[in-house]
Amino acid sequence: MDSSSLPILQPYVDRLQAQMLDDLCTTMPHLTELYQYYVRLHSKRLRPVLILLMAHATNGLGSAWSTKEHPQGTDEDDTCCIDHCGLANVILPGQLKLAEVIEMIHVASLMHDDVIDESPLRRGAPSAPARFGNRESILGGDFLLGRAVMLSASLGDLEVMSEVAGVLSTLVEGELLQAQKGVKSTGDVGTSDWDAYLDKTYMKTASLFARALRCTVILGGATKSDPLREIATEFGSQLGMAFQIIDDILDFTGGDAMGKPVGADVELGLATAPILFALEEDDKMQPLIDRRFRDPGDVQQAIQIVKDTNALARSRTLASVYAQKAYDALGSLPASPAKTVLQCLAMGVITRDH
Ligand code: FPP
Ligand code: MG
Ligand code: MG
């Protein structure tokens, strides 16, 4: 699920990393140490990889493609045009910048998230707040956001800027919705529990995938009425949903591979898909949810109920439905190696273990 599983994209990912460090450059050594801690060590680069692949799969198809600058003509270095294993296409410099912007936003959200979640670990190493403190982690994230917005302005596309600004507020809304509604249940589990869960899952995770891929095709010349916009948005949205539901399953099964303790979401009081499915099968989950798994032994009991019911299998099936929708969303795109890789990634989300 990361760039290492797609060696073909490695030159782009390396270049993205170098550009990102360049664009984040500051004269303050402490700030440099802060943001580099996550930028260098902690990201899977999934979102940039998706952007690069979507660009490969769609560039040339957008209705305004011919009016876009030709990438080889605009870029000083032809590493922006690869032709390995049949993946012959071009990525526009603006799309590579977009990948940077989206990655900066993602990393910033993790620096804030680890404060909110009081996470001691991220990917097996001390989290930014554990290592530098909450204030530093928040300010490091804010710095990344500032640079991301600057960079998005440099793309010179007001619609893309508006999408980027919009996604920042949606991420915050999702995080707040999770804090308010994540464990609200009283009485039978109803559609509102699921609605709240699915809404916040879209907002805190899938919205970034959806808008990032929409911006990719906008920069590739998809005009307002171009079906490419809907295709890219739908793919990102469905894939993002599948990705987060699997993340929620891995909270129960992940262990060492996740680099964080099992049950971290339950500790936070969150009623994710496995908890909601378990509740449908076992009433004993209800009081645990109602008191936010706060009493001694609640977290362990909730994990046990999830494991004793079909909750994990049903959650996986739910994630598969979203992954399949992501796969299908690309159906009308012409066959290409990049399309195939995107579809494989969508289905591969289901089996990821970290
Ligand atoms: C990780 O989820 C966190 C997110 C997907 C989004 C976090 C969003 C915010 C903190 C709002 C502020 C946004 C910005 C851009 C600063 P998780 O906690 O379920 O996953 P984890 O296991 O990776 O911690
Ligand atoms: Mg977290
Ligand atoms: Mg969180």
mmCIF file of C-alpha atoms and ligand atoms in Angstrom:
data_model
loop_
_atom_site.group_PDB
_atom_site.id
_atom_site.type_symbol
_atom_site.label_atom_id
_atom_site.label_comp_id
_atom_site.label_asym_id
_atom_site.label_seq_id
_atom_site.Cartn_x
_atom_site.Cartn_y
_atom_site.Cartn_z
ATOM 1 C CA MET A 1 0.000 0.000 0.000
ATOM 2 C CA ASP A 2 2.929 2.398 -0.054
ATOM 3 C CA SER A 3 5.458 3.606 -2.574
ATOM 4 C CA SER A 4 7.770 0.671 -1.815
ATOM 5 C CA SER A 5 5.153 -1.678 -3.268
ATOM 6 C CA LEU A 6 5.205 0.375 -6.471
ATOM 7 C CA PRO A 7 8.864 0.754 -7.438
ATOM 8 C CA ILE A 8 7.776 2.286 -10.717
ATOM 9 C CA LEU A 9 6.695 5.411 -8.862
ATOM 10 C CA GLN A 10 9.826 5.621 -6.729
ATOM 11 C CA PRO A 11 11.518 8.335 -8.834
ATOM 12 C CA TYR A 12 8.458 10.544 -8.375
ATOM 13 C CA VAL A 13 8.202 9.817 -4.690
ATOM 14 C CA ASP A 14 11.897 10.595 -4.178
ATOM 15 C CA ARG A 15 11.489 13.804 -6.082
ATOM 16 C CA LEU A 16 8.386 14.700 -4.119
ATOM 17 C CA GLN A 17 10.261 14.130 -0.858
ATOM 18 C CA ALA A 18 13.146 16.351 -1.949
ATOM 19 C CA GLN A 19 10.786 19.099 -3.172
ATOM 20 C CA MET A 20 8.786 18.925 0.002
ATOM 21 C CA LEU A 21 11.862 19.408 2.193
ATOM 22 C CA ASP A 22 12.852 22.295 -0.058
ATOM 23 C CA ASP A 23 9.449 23.948 0.116
ATOM 24 C CA LEU A 24 9.352 23.574 3.897
ATOM 25 C CA CYS A 25 12.783 25.105 4.387
ATOM 26 C CA THR A 26 13.056 27.536 7.320
ATOM 27 C CA THR A 27 15.938 29.178 9.119
ATOM 28 C CA MET A 28 14.716 27.876 12.497
ATOM 29 C CA PRO A 29 16.558 24.625 13.326
ATOM 30 C CA HIS A 30 14.045 23.569 15.997
ATOM 31 C CA LEU A 31 11.130 23.941 13.595
ATOM 32 C CA THR A 32 13.057 21.996 10.965
ATOM 33 C CA GLU A 33 13.620 19.168 13.437
ATOM 34 C CA LEU A 34 9.918 19.191 14.303
ATOM 35 C CA TYR A 35 8.362 18.854 10.874
ATOM 36 C CA GLN A 36 11.107 16.638 9.516
ATOM 37 C CA TYR A 37 10.386 14.128 12.258
ATOM 38 C CA TYR A 38 7.130 13.093 10.561
ATOM 39 C CA VAL A 39 7.914 14.190 7.008
ATOM 40 C CA ARG A 40 11.043 12.031 6.881
ATOM 41 C CA LEU A 41 10.063 9.050 8.963
ATOM 42 C CA HIS A 42 6.416 8.555 9.285
ATOM 43 C CA SER A 43 4.355 8.701 6.141
ATOM 44 C CA LYS A 44 3.342 5.896 3.819
ATOM 45 C CA ARG A 45 2.966 8.394 0.947
ATOM 46 C CA LEU A 46 -0.288 6.764 -0.061
ATOM 47 C CA ARG A 47 -2.022 9.994 -0.998
ATOM 48 C CA PRO A 48 0.796 11.274 -3.257
ATOM 49 C CA VAL A 49 1.015 7.838 -4.895
ATOM 50 C CA LEU A 50 -2.724 7.948 -5.657
ATOM 51 C CA ILE A 51 -2.404 11.451 -7.108
ATOM 52 C CA LEU A 52 0.488 10.400 -9.342
ATOM 53 C CA LEU A 53 -1.370 7.326 -10.538
ATOM 54 C CA MET A 54 -4.592 9.256 -11.181
ATOM 55 C CA ALA A 55 -2.574 11.766 -13.190
ATOM 56 C CA HIS A 56 -1.097 8.890 -15.206
ATOM 57 C CA ALA A 57 -4.479 7.336 -15.774
ATOM 58 C CA THR A 58 -6.251 10.537 -16.837
ATOM 59 C CA ASN A 59 -3.819 13.067 -18.269
ATOM 60 C CA GLY A 60 -4.618 13.703 -21.886
ATOM 61 C CA LEU A 61 -8.297 12.813 -21.413
ATOM 62 C CA GLY A 62 -9.516 16.063 -19.819
ATOM 63 C CA SER A 63 -11.492 18.380 -22.064
ATOM 64 C CA ALA A 64 -9.014 21.255 -21.583
ATOM 65 C CA TRP A 65 -5.858 19.116 -21.752
ATOM 66 C CA SER A 66 -4.680 20.676 -24.992
ATOM 67 C CA THR A 67 -4.636 24.122 -23.406
ATOM 68 C CA LYS A 68 -2.454 22.919 -20.506
ATOM 69 C CA GLU A 69 1.271 23.432 -20.618
ATOM 70 C CA HIS A 70 3.127 20.468 -22.024
ATOM 71 C CA PRO A 71 4.979 18.944 -19.088
ATOM 72 C CA GLN A 72 8.197 18.235 -20.931
ATOM 73 C CA GLY A 73 8.165 21.813 -22.154
ATOM 74 C CA THR A 74 7.602 23.319 -18.742
ATOM 75 C CA ASP A 75 9.846 21.220 -16.609
ATOM 76 C CA GLU A 76 13.567 21.628 -16.492
ATOM 77 C CA ASP A 77 14.099 17.965 -15.718
ATOM 78 C CA ASP A 78 12.532 15.052 -17.538
ATOM 79 C CA THR A 79 12.251 12.850 -14.432
ATOM 80 C CA CYS A 80 8.699 14.138 -14.607
ATOM 81 C CA CYS A 81 8.117 11.815 -17.535
ATOM 82 C CA ILE A 82 8.629 8.135 -16.885
ATOM 83 C CA ASP A 83 8.265 5.169 -19.164
ATOM 84 C CA HIS A 84 8.869 1.963 -17.279
ATOM 85 C CA CYS A 85 6.900 -1.258 -17.486
ATOM 86 C CA GLY A 86 4.435 0.362 -19.867
ATOM 87 C CA LEU A 87 3.507 3.212 -17.538
ATOM 88 C CA ALA A 88 4.220 5.758 -20.225
ATOM 89 C CA ASN A 89 2.636 9.055 -19.474
ATOM 90 C CA VAL A 90 3.351 12.421 -18.014
ATOM 91 C CA ILE A 91 2.667 14.110 -14.739
ATOM 92 C CA LEU A 92 2.268 17.874 -14.812
ATOM 93 C CA PRO A 93 4.510 19.863 -12.467
ATOM 94 C CA GLY A 94 1.372 21.285 -10.841
ATOM 95 C CA GLN A 95 0.125 17.774 -10.082
ATOM 96 C CA LEU A 96 3.410 16.942 -8.383
ATOM 97 C CA LYS A 97 3.029 20.125 -6.310
ATOM 98 C CA LEU A 98 -0.515 19.108 -5.475
ATOM 99 C CA ALA A 99 0.841 15.787 -4.183
ATOM 100 C CA GLU A 100 3.147 17.798 -1.914
ATOM 101 C CA VAL A 101 0.309 20.006 -0.691
ATOM 102 C CA ILE A 102 -1.876 17.014 0.147
ATOM 103 C CA GLU A 103 0.957 15.187 1.902
ATOM 104 C CA MET A 104 1.761 18.284 3.968
ATOM 105 C CA ILE A 105 -1.894 18.524 5.020
ATOM 106 C CA HIS A 106 -1.942 14.834 5.889
ATOM 107 C CA VAL A 107 1.229 15.043 7.977
ATOM 108 C CA ALA A 108 -0.082 18.199 9.700
ATOM 109 C CA SER A 109 -3.298 16.383 10.561
ATOM 110 C CA LEU A 110 -1.278 13.557 12.136
ATOM 111 C CA MET A 111 0.719 16.026 14.253
ATOM 112 C CA HIS A 112 -2.568 17.411 15.561
ATOM 113 C CA ASP A 113 -4.249 14.014 15.770
ATOM 114 C CA ASP A 114 -1.527 12.588 17.995
ATOM 115 C CA VAL A 115 -2.113 15.432 20.443
ATOM 116 C CA ILE A 116 -5.896 14.963 20.412
ATOM 117 C CA ASP A 117 -5.618 11.171 20.738
ATOM 118 C CA GLU A 118 -2.780 11.424 23.293
ATOM 119 C CA SER A 119 -0.956 8.811 21.215
ATOM 120 C CA PRO A 120 2.404 7.779 22.625
ATOM 121 C CA LEU A 121 3.399 6.080 19.369
ATOM 122 C CA ARG A 122 3.181 6.647 15.642
ATOM 123 C CA ARG A 123 4.312 3.777 13.431
ATOM 124 C CA GLY A 124 6.199 2.182 16.293
ATOM 125 C CA ALA A 125 8.215 5.261 17.275
ATOM 126 C CA PRO A 126 7.484 7.962 19.855
ATOM 127 C CA SER A 127 4.821 10.286 18.493
ATOM 128 C CA ALA A 128 5.645 13.967 17.870
ATOM 129 C CA PRO A 129 3.865 15.093 21.064
ATOM 130 C CA ALA A 130 5.612 12.355 23.061
ATOM 131 C CA ARG A 131 8.965 13.423 21.705
ATOM 132 C CA PHE A 132 8.578 17.222 21.501
ATOM 133 C CA GLY A 133 5.472 18.046 23.552
ATOM 134 C CA ASN A 134 1.922 19.052 22.612
ATOM 135 C CA ARG A 135 2.658 22.696 21.903
ATOM 136 C CA GLU A 136 5.469 21.817 19.521
ATOM 137 C CA SER A 137 3.413 19.178 17.745
ATOM 138 C CA ILE A 138 0.521 21.589 17.188
ATOM 139 C CA LEU A 139 2.788 24.382 16.003
ATOM 140 C CA GLY A 140 4.719 22.013 13.732
ATOM 141 C CA GLY A 141 1.405 20.979 12.175
ATOM 142 C CA ASP A 142 0.355 24.613 11.813
ATOM 143 C CA PHE A 143 3.614 25.386 10.037
ATOM 144 C CA LEU A 144 2.994 22.562 7.566
ATOM 145 C CA LEU A 145 -0.522 23.867 6.949
ATOM 146 C CA GLY A 146 0.794 27.368 6.294
ATOM 147 C CA ARG A 147 3.277 26.115 3.732
ATOM 148 C CA ALA A 148 0.651 23.845 2.156
ATOM 149 C CA VAL A 149 -1.677 26.797 1.620
ATOM 150 C CA MET A 150 1.178 28.912 0.191
ATOM 151 C CA LEU A 151 2.074 26.124 -2.186
ATOM 152 C CA SER A 152 -1.525 25.603 -3.258
ATOM 153 C CA ALA A 153 -1.737 29.315 -4.107
ATOM 154 C CA SER A 154 1.333 28.920 -6.295
ATOM 155 C CA LEU A 155 -0.657 26.487 -8.449
ATOM 156 C CA GLY A 156 -2.571 29.504 -9.732
ATOM 157 C CA ASP A 157 -5.934 27.738 -9.820
ATOM 158 C CA LEU A 158 -8.613 29.290 -7.618
ATOM 159 C CA GLU A 159 -10.829 26.227 -7.774
ATOM 160 C CA VAL A 160 -8.015 23.990 -6.540
ATOM 161 C CA MET A 161 -7.256 26.480 -3.762
ATOM 162 C CA SER A 162 -10.875 26.447 -2.732
ATOM 163 C CA GLU A 163 -10.901 22.627 -2.660
ATOM 164 C CA VAL A 164 -7.759 22.629 -0.490
ATOM 165 C CA ALA A 165 -9.241 25.179 1.924
ATOM 166 C CA GLY A 166 -12.505 23.234 1.967
ATOM 167 C CA VAL A 167 -10.834 19.993 2.883
ATOM 168 C CA LEU A 168 -9.053 21.596 5.850
ATOM 169 C CA SER A 169 -12.359 22.621 7.371
ATOM 170 C CA THR A 170 -13.926 19.235 6.578
ATOM 171 C CA LEU A 171 -11.103 17.414 8.405
ATOM 172 C CA VAL A 172 -11.737 19.533 11.481
ATOM 173 C CA GLU A 173 -15.501 18.903 11.257
ATOM 174 C CA GLY A 174 -14.870 15.166 11.009
ATOM 175 C CA GLU A 175 -12.616 15.169 14.030
ATOM 176 C CA LEU A 176 -15.205 17.123 16.051
ATOM 177 C CA LEU A 177 -18.034 14.867 14.905
ATOM 178 C CA GLN A 178 -15.996 11.884 16.050
ATOM 179 C CA ALA A 179 -15.418 13.480 19.457
ATOM 180 C CA GLN A 180 -19.117 14.294 19.906
ATOM 181 C CA LYS A 181 -20.881 11.344 18.375
ATOM 182 C CA GLY A 182 -18.361 8.572 18.382
ATOM 183 C CA VAL A 183 -19.934 6.951 21.391
ATOM 184 C CA LYS A 184 -23.286 8.584 21.686
ATOM 185 C CA SER A 185 -25.521 5.491 21.652
ATOM 186 C CA THR A 186 -28.328 4.993 24.088
ATOM 187 C CA GLY A 187 -30.792 2.233 23.358
ATOM 188 C CA ASP A 188 -30.612 0.062 20.255
ATOM 189 C CA VAL A 189 -28.017 0.729 17.687
ATOM 190 C CA GLY A 190 -29.838 2.687 15.039
ATOM 191 C CA THR A 191 -29.149 4.236 11.697
ATOM 192 C CA SER A 192 -28.057 7.430 13.424
ATOM 193 C CA ASP A 193 -25.092 5.626 14.997
ATOM 194 C CA TRP A 194 -24.067 4.323 11.627
ATOM 195 C CA ASP A 195 -24.813 7.649 9.941
ATOM 196 C CA ALA A 196 -22.613 9.468 12.438
ATOM 197 C CA TYR A 197 -19.846 6.890 12.020
ATOM 198 C CA LEU A 198 -19.953 6.970 8.223
ATOM 199 C CA ASP A 199 -20.231 10.769 8.095
ATOM 200 C CA LYS A 200 -17.224 11.291 10.315
ATOM 201 C CA THR A 201 -15.295 8.615 8.408
ATOM 202 C CA TYR A 202 -15.912 10.511 5.184
ATOM 203 C CA MET A 203 -15.022 13.838 6.747
ATOM 204 C CA LYS A 204 -11.888 12.891 8.662
ATOM 205 C CA THR A 205 -10.379 10.569 6.028
ATOM 206 C CA ALA A 206 -12.185 10.041 2.724
ATOM 207 C CA SER A 207 -12.690 13.741 1.984
ATOM 208 C CA LEU A 208 -8.939 14.254 1.631
ATOM 209 C CA PHE A 209 -8.651 11.380 -0.854
ATOM 210 C CA ALA A 210 -11.710 12.589 -2.786
ATOM 211 C CA ARG A 211 -10.708 16.234 -3.065
ATOM 212 C CA ALA A 212 -7.053 15.438 -3.769
ATOM 213 C CA LEU A 213 -8.007 13.288 -6.750
ATOM 214 C CA ARG A 214 -10.604 15.787 -7.946
ATOM 215 C CA CYS A 215 -7.888 18.474 -7.919
ATOM 216 C CA THR A 216 -5.584 16.116 -9.831
ATOM 217 C CA VAL A 217 -7.963 15.935 -12.790
ATOM 218 C CA ILE A 218 -8.846 19.639 -12.562
ATOM 219 C CA LEU A 219 -5.142 20.403 -12.947
ATOM 220 C CA GLY A 220 -5.084 17.891 -15.783
ATOM 221 C CA GLY A 221 -7.667 19.892 -17.696
ATOM 222 C CA ALA A 222 -11.022 18.434 -16.630
ATOM 223 C CA THR A 223 -13.515 21.278 -17.014
ATOM 224 C CA LYS A 224 -16.579 21.659 -14.776
ATOM 225 C CA SER A 225 -18.805 19.373 -16.818
ATOM 226 C CA ASP A 226 -16.120 16.764 -17.483
ATOM 227 C CA PRO A 227 -17.126 13.320 -16.110
ATOM 228 C CA LEU A 228 -13.492 12.819 -15.085
ATOM 229 C CA ARG A 229 -14.180 15.014 -12.059
ATOM 230 C CA GLU A 230 -16.900 12.734 -10.748
ATOM 231 C CA ILE A 231 -14.881 9.613 -11.537
ATOM 232 C CA ALA A 232 -11.824 10.831 -9.619
ATOM 233 C CA THR A 233 -13.891 12.156 -6.697
ATOM 234 C CA GLU A 234 -15.929 8.973 -6.414
ATOM 235 C CA PHE A 235 -12.830 6.771 -6.566
ATOM 236 C CA GLY A 236 -11.141 8.799 -3.806
ATOM 237 C CA SER A 237 -14.212 8.921 -1.634
ATOM 238 C CA GLN A 238 -14.944 5.181 -1.793
ATOM 239 C CA LEU A 239 -11.288 4.222 -1.375
ATOM 240 C CA GLY A 240 -10.952 6.573 1.599
ATOM 241 C CA MET A 241 -13.970 4.979 3.280
ATOM 242 C CA ALA A 242 -12.534 1.476 2.771
ATOM 243 C CA PHE A 243 -9.142 2.641 4.022
ATOM 244 C CA GLN A 244 -10.508 4.089 7.273
ATOM 245 C CA ILE A 245 -12.789 1.114 8.003
ATOM 246 C CA ILE A 246 -9.773 -1.189 7.659
ATOM 247 C CA ASP A 247 -7.870 1.180 9.962
ATOM 248 C CA ASP A 248 -10.680 0.756 12.472
ATOM 249 C CA ILE A 249 -10.461 -3.050 12.147
ATOM 250 C CA LEU A 250 -6.690 -2.944 12.624
ATOM 251 C CA ASP A 251 -7.295 -1.262 15.969
ATOM 252 C CA PHE A 252 -8.435 -4.732 17.099
ATOM 253 C CA THR A 253 -6.113 -6.949 15.095
ATOM 254 C CA GLY A 254 -3.086 -4.834 14.192
ATOM 255 C CA GLY A 255 -0.649 -5.317 17.047
ATOM 256 C CA ASP A 256 3.004 -4.640 16.309
ATOM 257 C CA ALA A 257 2.521 -4.092 12.577
ATOM 258 C CA MET A 258 0.436 -0.994 13.341
ATOM 259 C CA GLY A 259 3.068 0.439 15.650
ATOM 260 C CA LYS A 260 0.449 1.396 18.243
ATOM 261 C CA PRO A 261 -1.322 -0.517 21.014
ATOM 262 C CA VAL A 262 -4.361 -2.682 20.222
ATOM 263 C CA GLY A 263 -7.591 -1.025 21.364
ATOM 264 C CA ALA A 264 -6.318 2.573 21.119
ATOM 265 C CA ASP A 265 -9.623 3.707 19.525
ATOM 266 C CA VAL A 266 -11.643 1.923 22.216
ATOM 267 C CA GLU A 267 -9.497 3.626 24.875
ATOM 268 C CA LEU A 268 -10.565 6.909 23.281
ATOM 269 C CA GLY A 269 -14.199 5.863 23.666
ATOM 270 C CA LEU A 270 -14.848 5.515 19.941
ATOM 271 C CA ALA A 271 -17.622 3.342 18.544
ATOM 272 C CA THR A 272 -16.135 2.338 15.207
ATOM 273 C CA ALA A 273 -17.567 -0.198 12.733
ATOM 274 C CA PRO A 274 -16.422 -3.317 14.673
ATOM 275 C CA ILE A 275 -18.031 -1.980 17.874
ATOM 276 C CA LEU A 276 -21.284 -1.111 16.070
ATOM 277 C CA PHE A 277 -21.477 -4.547 14.414
ATOM 278 C CA ALA A 278 -20.697 -6.257 17.739
ATOM 279 C CA LEU A 279 -23.478 -4.254 19.389
ATOM 280 C CA GLU A 280 -25.941 -5.678 16.857
ATOM 281 C CA GLU A 281 -25.052 -9.173 18.089
ATOM 282 C CA ASP A 282 -24.396 -8.697 21.788
ATOM 283 C CA ASP A 283 -26.333 -6.389 24.139
ATOM 284 C CA LYS A 284 -23.472 -6.411 26.631
ATOM 285 C CA MET A 285 -21.720 -3.897 24.405
ATOM 286 C CA GLN A 286 -24.360 -1.211 25.074
ATOM 287 C CA PRO A 287 -23.424 -0.271 28.653
ATOM 288 C CA LEU A 288 -19.769 -0.251 27.703
ATOM 289 C CA ILE A 289 -20.493 2.194 24.889
ATOM 290 C CA ASP A 290 -22.709 4.300 27.136
ATOM 291 C CA ARG A 291 -19.918 4.813 29.640
ATOM 292 C CA ARG A 292 -17.312 5.213 26.891
ATOM 293 C CA PHE A 293 -15.394 2.105 27.941
ATOM 294 C CA ARG A 294 -14.236 4.066 30.983
ATOM 295 C CA ASP A 295 -14.614 1.526 33.798
ATOM 296 C CA PRO A 296 -11.719 -0.797 34.608
ATOM 297 C CA GLY A 297 -11.806 -3.800 32.268
ATOM 298 C CA ASP A 298 -14.250 -2.161 29.772
ATOM 299 C CA VAL A 299 -11.740 -1.907 26.958
ATOM 300 C CA GLN A 300 -10.678 -5.550 27.293
ATOM 301 C CA GLN A 301 -14.300 -6.693 27.479
ATOM 302 C CA ALA A 302 -15.252 -4.681 24.391
ATOM 303 C CA ILE A 303 -12.318 -6.151 22.457
ATOM 304 C CA GLN A 304 -13.377 -9.631 23.545
ATOM 305 C CA ILE A 305 -16.991 -9.090 22.442
ATOM 306 C CA VAL A 306 -15.785 -7.841 19.067
ATOM 307 C CA LYS A 307 -13.625 -10.946 18.694
ATOM 308 C CA ASP A 308 -16.398 -13.316 19.843
ATOM 309 C CA THR A 309 -18.950 -11.975 17.350
ATOM 310 C CA ASN A 310 -18.845 -11.638 13.557
ATOM 311 C CA ALA A 311 -18.034 -7.957 13.947
ATOM 312 C CA LEU A 312 -14.589 -8.055 12.338
ATOM 313 C CA ALA A 313 -15.714 -10.152 9.367
ATOM 314 C CA ARG A 314 -18.741 -7.915 8.847
ATOM 315 C CA SER A 315 -16.567 -4.788 9.065
ATOM 316 C CA ARG A 316 -14.251 -6.288 6.471
ATOM 317 C CA THR A 317 -17.225 -6.987 4.215
ATOM 318 C CA LEU A 318 -18.333 -3.375 4.613
ATOM 319 C CA ALA A 319 -14.851 -2.167 3.666
ATOM 320 C CA SER A 320 -14.903 -4.513 0.646
ATOM 321 C CA VAL A 321 -18.147 -2.944 -0.576
ATOM 322 C CA TYR A 322 -16.477 0.483 -0.570
ATOM 323 C CA ALA A 323 -13.318 -0.892 -2.200
ATOM 324 C CA GLN A 324 -15.390 -2.502 -4.940
ATOM 325 C CA LYS A 325 -17.196 0.800 -5.528
ATOM 326 C CA ALA A 326 -13.803 2.500 -5.857
ATOM 327 C CA TYR A 327 -12.739 -0.169 -8.361
ATOM 328 C CA ASP A 328 -15.964 0.273 -10.334
ATOM 329 C CA ALA A 329 -15.685 4.062 -10.322
ATOM 330 C CA LEU A 330 -12.765 3.776 -12.739
ATOM 331 C CA GLY A 331 -14.688 1.461 -15.064
ATOM 332 C CA SER A 332 -15.204 3.977 -17.857
ATOM 333 C CA LEU A 333 -11.544 5.092 -17.984
ATOM 334 C CA PRO A 334 -9.579 3.701 -20.917
ATOM 335 C CA ALA A 335 -7.404 0.727 -20.038
ATOM 336 C CA SER A 336 -3.955 1.731 -18.868
ATOM 337 C CA PRO A 337 -1.321 0.344 -16.506
ATOM 338 C CA ALA A 338 -2.002 3.205 -14.077
ATOM 339 C CA LYS A 339 -5.722 2.423 -14.032
ATOM 340 C CA THR A 340 -4.904 -1.217 -13.285
ATOM 341 C CA VAL A 341 -2.588 -0.242 -10.432
ATOM 342 C CA LEU A 342 -5.243 2.086 -8.971
ATOM 343 C CA GLN A 343 -7.823 -0.693 -9.103
ATOM 344 C CA CYS A 344 -5.375 -3.144 -7.512
ATOM 345 C CA LEU A 345 -4.652 -0.599 -4.770
ATOM 346 C CA ALA A 346 -8.374 -0.230 -4.115
ATOM 347 C CA MET A 347 -8.814 -3.966 -3.624
ATOM 348 C CA GLY A 348 -5.442 -4.206 -1.807
ATOM 349 C CA VAL A 349 -6.711 -1.851 0.895
ATOM 350 C CA ILE A 350 -8.778 -4.720 2.260
ATOM 351 C CA THR A 351 -5.784 -6.903 2.991
ATOM 352 C CA ARG A 352 -3.424 -4.266 4.333
ATOM 353 C CA ASP A 353 -2.019 -4.989 7.772
ATOM 354 C CA HIS A 354 -0.509 -1.617 8.667
HETATM 355 C C1 FPP B 1 -6.009 9.940 11.975
HETATM 356 O O1 FPP B 1 -7.083 9.181 12.415
HETATM 357 C C2 FPP B 1 -6.439 11.370 11.793
HETATM 358 C C3 FPP B 1 -7.116 11.861 10.750
HETATM 359 C C4 FPP B 1 -7.475 11.001 9.607
HETATM 360 C C5 FPP B 1 -7.554 13.287 10.666
HETATM 361 C C6 FPP B 1 -7.177 14.150 11.823
HETATM 362 C C7 FPP B 1 -7.768 15.539 11.682
HETATM 363 C C8 FPP B 1 -7.580 16.494 12.563
HETATM 364 C C9 FPP B 1 -6.737 16.325 13.779
HETATM 365 C C10 FPP B 1 -8.250 17.826 12.342
HETATM 366 C C11 FPP B 1 -7.228 18.896 12.083
HETATM 367 C C12 FPP B 1 -6.805 18.852 10.664
HETATM 368 C C13 FPP B 1 -5.683 19.458 10.177
HETATM 369 C C14 FPP B 1 -5.461 19.480 8.730
HETATM 370 C C15 FPP B 1 -4.664 20.066 11.040
HETATM 371 P P1 FPP B 1 -6.954 8.149 13.596
HETATM 372 O O2 FPP B 1 -6.669 8.844 14.866
HETATM 373 O O3 FPP B 1 -8.189 7.327 13.551
HETATM 374 O O4 FPP B 1 -5.780 7.254 13.086
HETATM 375 P P2 FPP B 1 -4.345 6.939 13.656
HETATM 376 O O5 FPP B 1 -4.449 5.557 14.131
HETATM 377 O O6 FPP B 1 -3.439 7.066 12.472
HETATM 378 O O7 FPP B 1 -4.014 7.900 14.744
HETATM 379 MG MG MG B 2 -5.024 8.889 16.070
HETATM 380 MG MG MG B 3 -7.708 10.356 15.779
#
